[in-house]
Amino acid sequence: MILTRLFCDVDDFCQTFIPEWEKTLIETGERKRKKQQRCISCSEIITLIVYYHQTGYQTFKWFYQRYLLKHLIKYFPKVPSYNRFIELIRDILVPLTAFMQSRCGQSKGIAFVDSTPLCVCKNIRIPRHKTFKQEAQRGKSSTGWFYGFKLHIIADDCGEILSFSITKGNVDDRKPVPKLAKNLIGKLFGDRGYISKKLTELLATDDVELITTLKKNMKPKVIAAFDALLLRKRSIIETINDQLKNIFQLEHSRHRSLTNYMINIVACLVAYSYQDKKPELNLRREDLLPLL
């Protein structure tokens, strides 16, 4: 049932999006060899990539060879070999990202922002790392130094992802916030890493109130009791990051190309969006609605 629903959603989206997207592609004028028609559609590729994150397998190769070719072959009778499938994956980055954006929730007045490091290798192996040598950067999080990228997420009190962004590891957490909060309304809660007078004023022009925790050397600030309570519940977005890494295989060091790495991250977010029970604060109860 989960696989059928997933494929129907993906296929309906791709039938509308891909023809319009292909119209916007710019041709260089060079003559190209005519590509052989695929034996598997973009909808099927996206479905399998997302479904892999829902099965709990640690590696995609094991999922493909030990599960897909044995138990799902009746649903996907024309799947190619594993190596050929990996070659086809690179073509679905844009449709997959657009599909995830369509899965993002709508702002309901309360949102939480946070970033999580995505290590591409252990620190001791940084000098020998070659796959992301031109893209990955060193950064520092609350748990120490790392080498790789950052995933920035804004989520609401119901556990729905509202927007997301992927940056290099050395990018300041505050930099992508204005773009992430473009369609937000109400209040945005973050940790002390988002303290910025300039950012607060910039978000205020879009009617978004940024509320953060304070550093130890800062003077106490008077805020509403309900806002103080929500600041203490900011850990909900950390729970989301924890589930993405430990349940949906968001972070691992086996990638061999940047495109497949980005596809893995976005597919992980799509798989999370289909989770039936997400972390939530239960603020939408009838007895709490007057406070909202």
Short mmCIF file of C-alpha atoms in Angstrom, two decimals:
data_model
loop_
_atom_site.label_atom_id
_atom_site.label_comp_id
_atom_site.label_asym_id
_atom_site.label_seq_id
_atom_site.Cartn_x
_atom_site.Cartn_y
_atom_site.Cartn_z
CA MET A 1 0.00 0.00 0.00
CA ILE A 2 2.85 2.43 0.85
CA LEU A 3 4.67 1.62 -2.39
CA THR A 4 1.50 2.01 -4.47
CA ARG A 5 0.64 5.37 -2.91
CA LEU A 6 4.21 6.59 -3.34
CA PHE A 7 4.34 5.64 -7.02
CA CYS A 8 0.95 7.23 -7.76
CA ASP A 9 1.99 10.51 -6.13
CA VAL A 10 5.34 10.56 -7.94
CA ASP A 11 3.89 9.58 -11.31
CA ASP A 12 1.12 12.20 -11.15
CA PHE A 13 3.70 14.86 -10.33
CA CYS A 14 6.19 13.78 -13.01
CA GLN A 15 3.57 13.68 -15.77
CA THR A 16 2.87 17.35 -15.10
CA PHE A 17 6.32 18.64 -14.14
CA ILE A 18 8.76 16.92 -16.52
CA PRO A 19 7.18 18.12 -19.83
CA GLU A 20 7.11 21.72 -18.55
CA TRP A 21 10.64 21.43 -17.18
CA GLU A 22 12.03 20.07 -20.46
CA LYS A 23 10.62 23.08 -22.30
CA THR A 24 12.83 25.38 -20.21
CA LEU A 25 16.09 23.51 -20.94
CA ILE A 26 18.56 25.41 -23.09
CA GLU A 27 20.16 23.62 -26.02
CA THR A 28 23.78 24.35 -26.96
CA GLY A 29 23.26 23.58 -30.65
CA GLU A 30 25.71 20.69 -30.63
CA ARG A 31 24.73 17.50 -32.37
CA LYS A 32 24.22 14.70 -29.92
CA ARG A 33 23.87 11.03 -30.40
CA LYS A 34 20.29 9.89 -30.00
CA LYS A 35 19.83 8.34 -26.58
CA GLN A 36 18.47 4.87 -26.27
CA GLN A 37 14.99 4.79 -24.81
CA ARG A 38 14.98 3.91 -21.13
CA CYS A 39 13.52 0.66 -19.92
CA ILE A 40 12.44 2.38 -16.69
CA SER A 41 10.70 5.73 -16.24
CA CYS A 42 11.71 8.68 -14.05
CA SER A 43 8.68 8.00 -11.86
CA GLU A 44 9.88 4.46 -11.17
CA ILE A 45 13.43 5.61 -10.44
CA ILE A 46 12.25 8.23 -7.94
CA THR A 47 9.87 5.73 -6.34
CA LEU A 48 12.62 3.16 -5.81
CA ILE A 49 15.09 5.72 -4.45
CA VAL A 50 12.56 7.03 -1.91
CA TYR A 51 11.25 3.57 -1.02
CA TYR A 52 14.81 2.45 -0.23
CA HIS A 53 14.93 4.99 2.60
CA GLN A 54 11.67 3.61 3.99
CA THR A 55 12.84 -0.03 4.12
CA GLY A 56 15.65 0.37 6.64
CA TYR A 57 18.42 -1.06 4.44
CA GLN A 58 21.86 0.37 5.22
CA THR A 59 23.12 0.39 1.61
CA PHE A 60 21.25 0.90 -1.65
CA LYS A 61 23.16 -1.91 -3.36
CA TRP A 62 21.87 -4.44 -0.84
CA PHE A 63 18.35 -3.09 -1.22
CA TYR A 64 18.56 -3.35 -5.01
CA GLN A 65 20.09 -6.82 -5.24
CA ARG A 66 18.63 -8.53 -2.19
CA TYR A 67 15.17 -6.98 -2.00
CA LEU A 68 14.14 -5.29 -5.23
CA LEU A 69 15.25 -8.03 -7.64
CA LYS A 70 13.70 -10.73 -5.44
CA HIS A 71 10.52 -9.28 -3.96
CA LEU A 72 9.57 -6.26 -6.11
CA ILE A 73 10.44 -7.55 -9.55
CA LYS A 74 6.74 -8.23 -10.31
CA TYR A 75 5.99 -4.53 -9.77
CA PHE A 76 9.06 -3.35 -11.73
CA PRO A 77 9.64 -6.05 -14.36
CA LYS A 78 11.89 -3.90 -16.56
CA VAL A 79 14.41 -2.72 -13.98
CA PRO A 80 17.96 -2.68 -15.40
CA SER A 81 21.10 -3.96 -13.74
CA TYR A 82 22.37 -2.21 -10.63
CA ASN A 83 25.21 -0.44 -12.48
CA ARG A 84 22.86 0.82 -15.18
CA PHE A 85 20.37 2.04 -12.58
CA ILE A 86 23.10 4.08 -10.87
CA GLU A 87 23.86 5.72 -14.22
CA LEU A 88 20.21 6.68 -14.67
CA ILE A 89 19.86 8.20 -11.20
CA ARG A 90 21.69 11.40 -12.14
CA ASP A 91 18.81 12.50 -14.40
CA ILE A 92 16.21 12.72 -11.65
CA LEU A 93 17.79 15.31 -9.33
CA VAL A 94 15.65 18.23 -10.54
CA PRO A 95 12.30 16.35 -10.63
CA LEU A 96 13.03 14.79 -7.24
CA THR A 97 13.86 18.17 -5.68
CA ALA A 98 10.74 19.74 -7.16
CA PHE A 99 8.67 16.84 -5.84
CA MET A 100 10.06 17.38 -2.34
CA GLN A 101 9.20 21.08 -2.55
CA SER A 102 5.65 20.10 -3.39
CA ARG A 103 5.65 17.89 -0.29
CA CYS A 104 6.66 20.75 2.03
CA GLY A 105 3.97 21.89 4.44
CA GLN A 106 2.31 25.29 4.75
CA SER A 107 3.21 27.66 7.56
CA LYS A 108 0.70 27.71 10.43
CA GLY A 109 2.24 30.47 12.53
CA ILE A 110 4.84 28.47 14.50
CA ALA A 111 8.12 27.25 13.01
CA PHE A 112 11.54 26.07 14.20
CA VAL A 113 14.83 26.44 12.35
CA ASP A 114 18.02 24.43 12.78
CA SER A 115 20.93 23.00 10.82
CA THR A 116 22.65 19.64 11.07
CA PRO A 117 26.15 18.73 9.84
CA LEU A 118 26.53 16.14 7.10
CA CYS A 119 29.99 14.61 7.36
CA VAL A 120 31.37 13.07 4.18
CA CYS A 121 34.29 11.41 5.97
CA LYS A 122 35.98 11.21 9.35
CA ASN A 123 38.27 14.12 10.24
CA ILE A 124 41.36 11.92 10.18
CA ARG A 125 40.67 11.11 6.50
CA ILE A 126 40.17 14.67 5.27
CA PRO A 127 43.60 14.93 3.55
CA ARG A 128 42.89 11.71 1.61
CA HIS A 129 39.29 12.50 0.68
CA LYS A 130 38.83 13.11 -3.08
CA THR A 131 35.15 12.73 -3.96
CA PHE A 132 34.03 16.12 -2.59
CA LYS A 133 37.42 17.82 -2.51
CA GLN A 134 36.15 20.83 -4.49
CA GLU A 135 32.75 21.15 -2.76
CA ALA A 136 32.97 20.09 0.90
CA GLN A 137 34.30 22.47 3.56
CA ARG A 138 35.25 22.28 7.21
CA GLY A 139 32.70 23.55 9.67
CA LYS A 140 32.01 23.52 13.38
CA SER A 141 28.85 22.41 15.12
CA SER A 142 27.89 21.95 18.76
CA THR A 143 29.53 18.52 18.68
CA GLY A 144 32.85 19.70 17.20
CA TRP A 145 34.57 20.12 13.86
CA PHE A 146 33.42 18.23 10.76
CA TYR A 147 34.10 18.10 7.04
CA GLY A 148 31.23 18.16 4.57
CA PHE A 149 27.95 20.00 4.16
CA LYS A 150 25.03 21.36 6.21
CA LEU A 151 21.33 20.64 5.92
CA HIS A 152 19.18 23.59 6.99
CA ILE A 153 15.55 22.85 7.84
CA ILE A 154 12.52 24.83 8.95
CA ALA A 155 9.75 22.67 10.47
CA ASP A 156 6.48 23.42 12.21
CA ASP A 157 5.09 22.17 15.53
CA CYS A 158 3.46 19.18 13.77
CA GLY A 159 6.79 17.87 12.49
CA GLU A 160 6.19 18.90 8.87
CA ILE A 161 9.18 20.21 6.91
CA LEU A 162 8.35 23.68 5.57
CA SER A 163 11.57 24.42 3.68
CA PHE A 164 15.11 23.10 3.37
CA SER A 165 18.51 24.05 1.99
CA ILE A 166 21.89 22.35 1.53
CA THR A 167 25.08 24.40 1.92
CA LYS A 168 28.79 23.87 2.42
CA GLY A 169 29.97 23.09 5.93
CA ASN A 170 31.54 26.53 6.53
CA VAL A 171 28.39 28.56 5.72
CA ASP A 172 26.92 30.55 8.59
CA ASP A 173 23.60 29.13 9.82
CA ARG A 174 21.98 32.57 9.49
CA LYS A 175 22.80 33.04 5.80
CA PRO A 176 20.10 30.80 4.21
CA VAL A 177 17.36 31.79 6.70
CA PRO A 178 15.85 34.72 4.70
CA LYS A 179 15.31 32.47 1.69
CA LEU A 180 14.04 29.58 3.80
CA ALA A 181 11.57 31.84 5.64
CA LYS A 182 10.24 33.46 2.47
CA ASN A 183 6.78 31.90 2.75
CA LEU A 184 6.55 31.82 6.55
CA ILE A 185 4.10 33.66 8.79
CA GLY A 186 4.10 34.15 12.54
CA LYS A 187 7.03 33.18 14.76
CA LEU A 188 10.31 31.44 14.00
CA PHE A 189 12.26 29.87 16.88
CA GLY A 190 15.98 29.11 16.77
CA ASP A 191 18.99 28.54 19.01
CA ARG A 192 21.67 31.09 19.91
CA GLY A 193 23.42 30.50 16.57
CA TYR A 194 20.71 32.56 14.89
CA ILE A 195 21.13 35.68 17.04
CA SER A 196 21.40 38.63 14.67
CA LYS A 197 19.86 42.07 14.82
CA LYS A 198 20.12 42.43 11.04
CA LEU A 199 18.41 39.07 10.44
CA THR A 200 15.66 39.88 12.95
CA GLU A 201 14.90 43.18 11.23
CA LEU A 202 15.00 41.56 7.79
CA LEU A 203 12.50 38.87 8.78
CA ALA A 204 10.31 41.45 10.49
CA THR A 205 9.75 43.16 7.12
CA ASP A 206 8.02 39.93 6.03
CA ASP A 207 5.98 39.75 9.26
CA VAL A 208 8.11 36.93 10.70
CA GLU A 209 9.22 37.29 14.33
CA LEU A 210 12.56 35.61 15.06
CA ILE A 211 12.86 34.39 18.66
CA THR A 212 16.13 32.86 19.86
CA THR A 213 17.75 31.70 23.05
CA LEU A 214 20.34 34.00 24.64
CA LYS A 215 24.06 33.63 25.17
CA LYS A 216 25.44 33.53 28.68
CA ASN A 217 26.99 37.02 28.41
CA MET A 218 23.76 38.65 27.17
CA LYS A 219 21.30 40.57 29.28
CA PRO A 220 17.99 38.81 30.05
CA LYS A 221 15.20 39.64 27.62
CA VAL A 222 11.53 39.76 28.49
CA ILE A 223 9.42 37.56 26.23
CA ALA A 224 5.91 36.19 26.47
CA ALA A 225 5.40 33.08 28.58
CA PHE A 226 4.06 31.10 25.61
CA ASP A 227 7.10 32.05 23.51
CA ALA A 228 9.42 30.98 26.33
CA LEU A 229 7.64 27.64 26.47
CA LEU A 230 8.03 27.11 22.73
CA LEU A 231 11.73 27.96 22.97
CA ARG A 232 12.10 25.07 25.38
CA LYS A 233 10.33 22.80 22.88
CA ARG A 234 12.77 23.71 20.11
CA SER A 235 14.24 20.21 20.40
CA ILE A 236 11.47 18.95 18.09
CA ILE A 237 13.57 19.89 15.07
CA GLU A 238 16.58 18.13 16.57
CA THR A 239 14.39 15.03 16.84
CA ILE A 240 13.59 15.37 13.14
CA ASN A 241 17.31 15.58 12.31
CA ASP A 242 17.95 12.53 14.47
CA GLN A 243 15.30 10.51 12.63
CA LEU A 244 16.65 11.59 9.25
CA LYS A 245 20.11 10.34 10.16
CA ASN A 246 19.29 7.18 12.10
CA ILE A 247 16.12 5.94 10.36
CA PHE A 248 16.32 7.25 6.80
CA GLN A 249 20.10 6.97 6.21
CA LEU A 250 20.70 10.67 5.62
CA GLU A 251 24.42 10.59 6.42
CA HIS A 252 27.04 8.10 5.27
CA SER A 253 30.49 8.19 3.64
CA ARG A 254 30.02 5.84 0.66
CA HIS A 255 29.09 8.44 -1.98
CA ARG A 256 31.10 8.62 -5.20
CA SER A 257 29.53 11.64 -6.92
CA LEU A 258 28.01 14.97 -5.88
CA THR A 259 24.81 14.41 -7.86
CA ASN A 260 24.05 11.07 -6.22
CA TYR A 261 24.89 12.61 -2.84
CA MET A 262 22.29 15.36 -3.31
CA ILE A 263 19.74 12.83 -4.55
CA ASN A 264 20.27 10.78 -1.40
CA ILE A 265 19.60 13.81 0.82
CA VAL A 266 16.45 14.93 -1.01
CA ALA A 267 15.08 11.37 -1.25
CA CYS A 268 15.61 11.04 2.49
CA LEU A 269 13.48 14.15 3.07
CA VAL A 270 10.75 12.79 0.80
CA ALA A 271 10.75 9.49 2.70
CA TYR A 272 10.38 11.40 5.98
CA SER A 273 7.44 13.39 4.57
CA TYR A 274 5.54 10.10 4.12
CA GLN A 275 6.09 9.03 7.72
CA ASP A 276 2.71 8.46 9.38
CA LYS A 277 3.71 9.56 12.87
CA LYS A 278 6.00 12.56 13.01
CA PRO A 279 7.37 14.35 16.10
CA GLU A 280 4.84 16.96 17.19
CA LEU A 281 4.04 19.22 20.15
CA ASN A 282 0.26 18.65 20.24
CA LEU A 283 -0.42 22.39 20.22
CA ARG A 284 -3.44 22.08 17.96
CA ARG A 285 -5.70 20.67 20.66
CA GLU A 286 -8.95 22.54 21.26
CA ASP A 287 -7.91 23.57 24.76
CA LEU A 288 -4.73 25.24 23.44
CA LEU A 289 -6.15 26.94 20.36
CA PRO A 290 -6.88 30.24 22.20
CA LEU A 291 -3.15 30.54 22.99
CA LEU A 292 -2.28 30.22 19.30
#
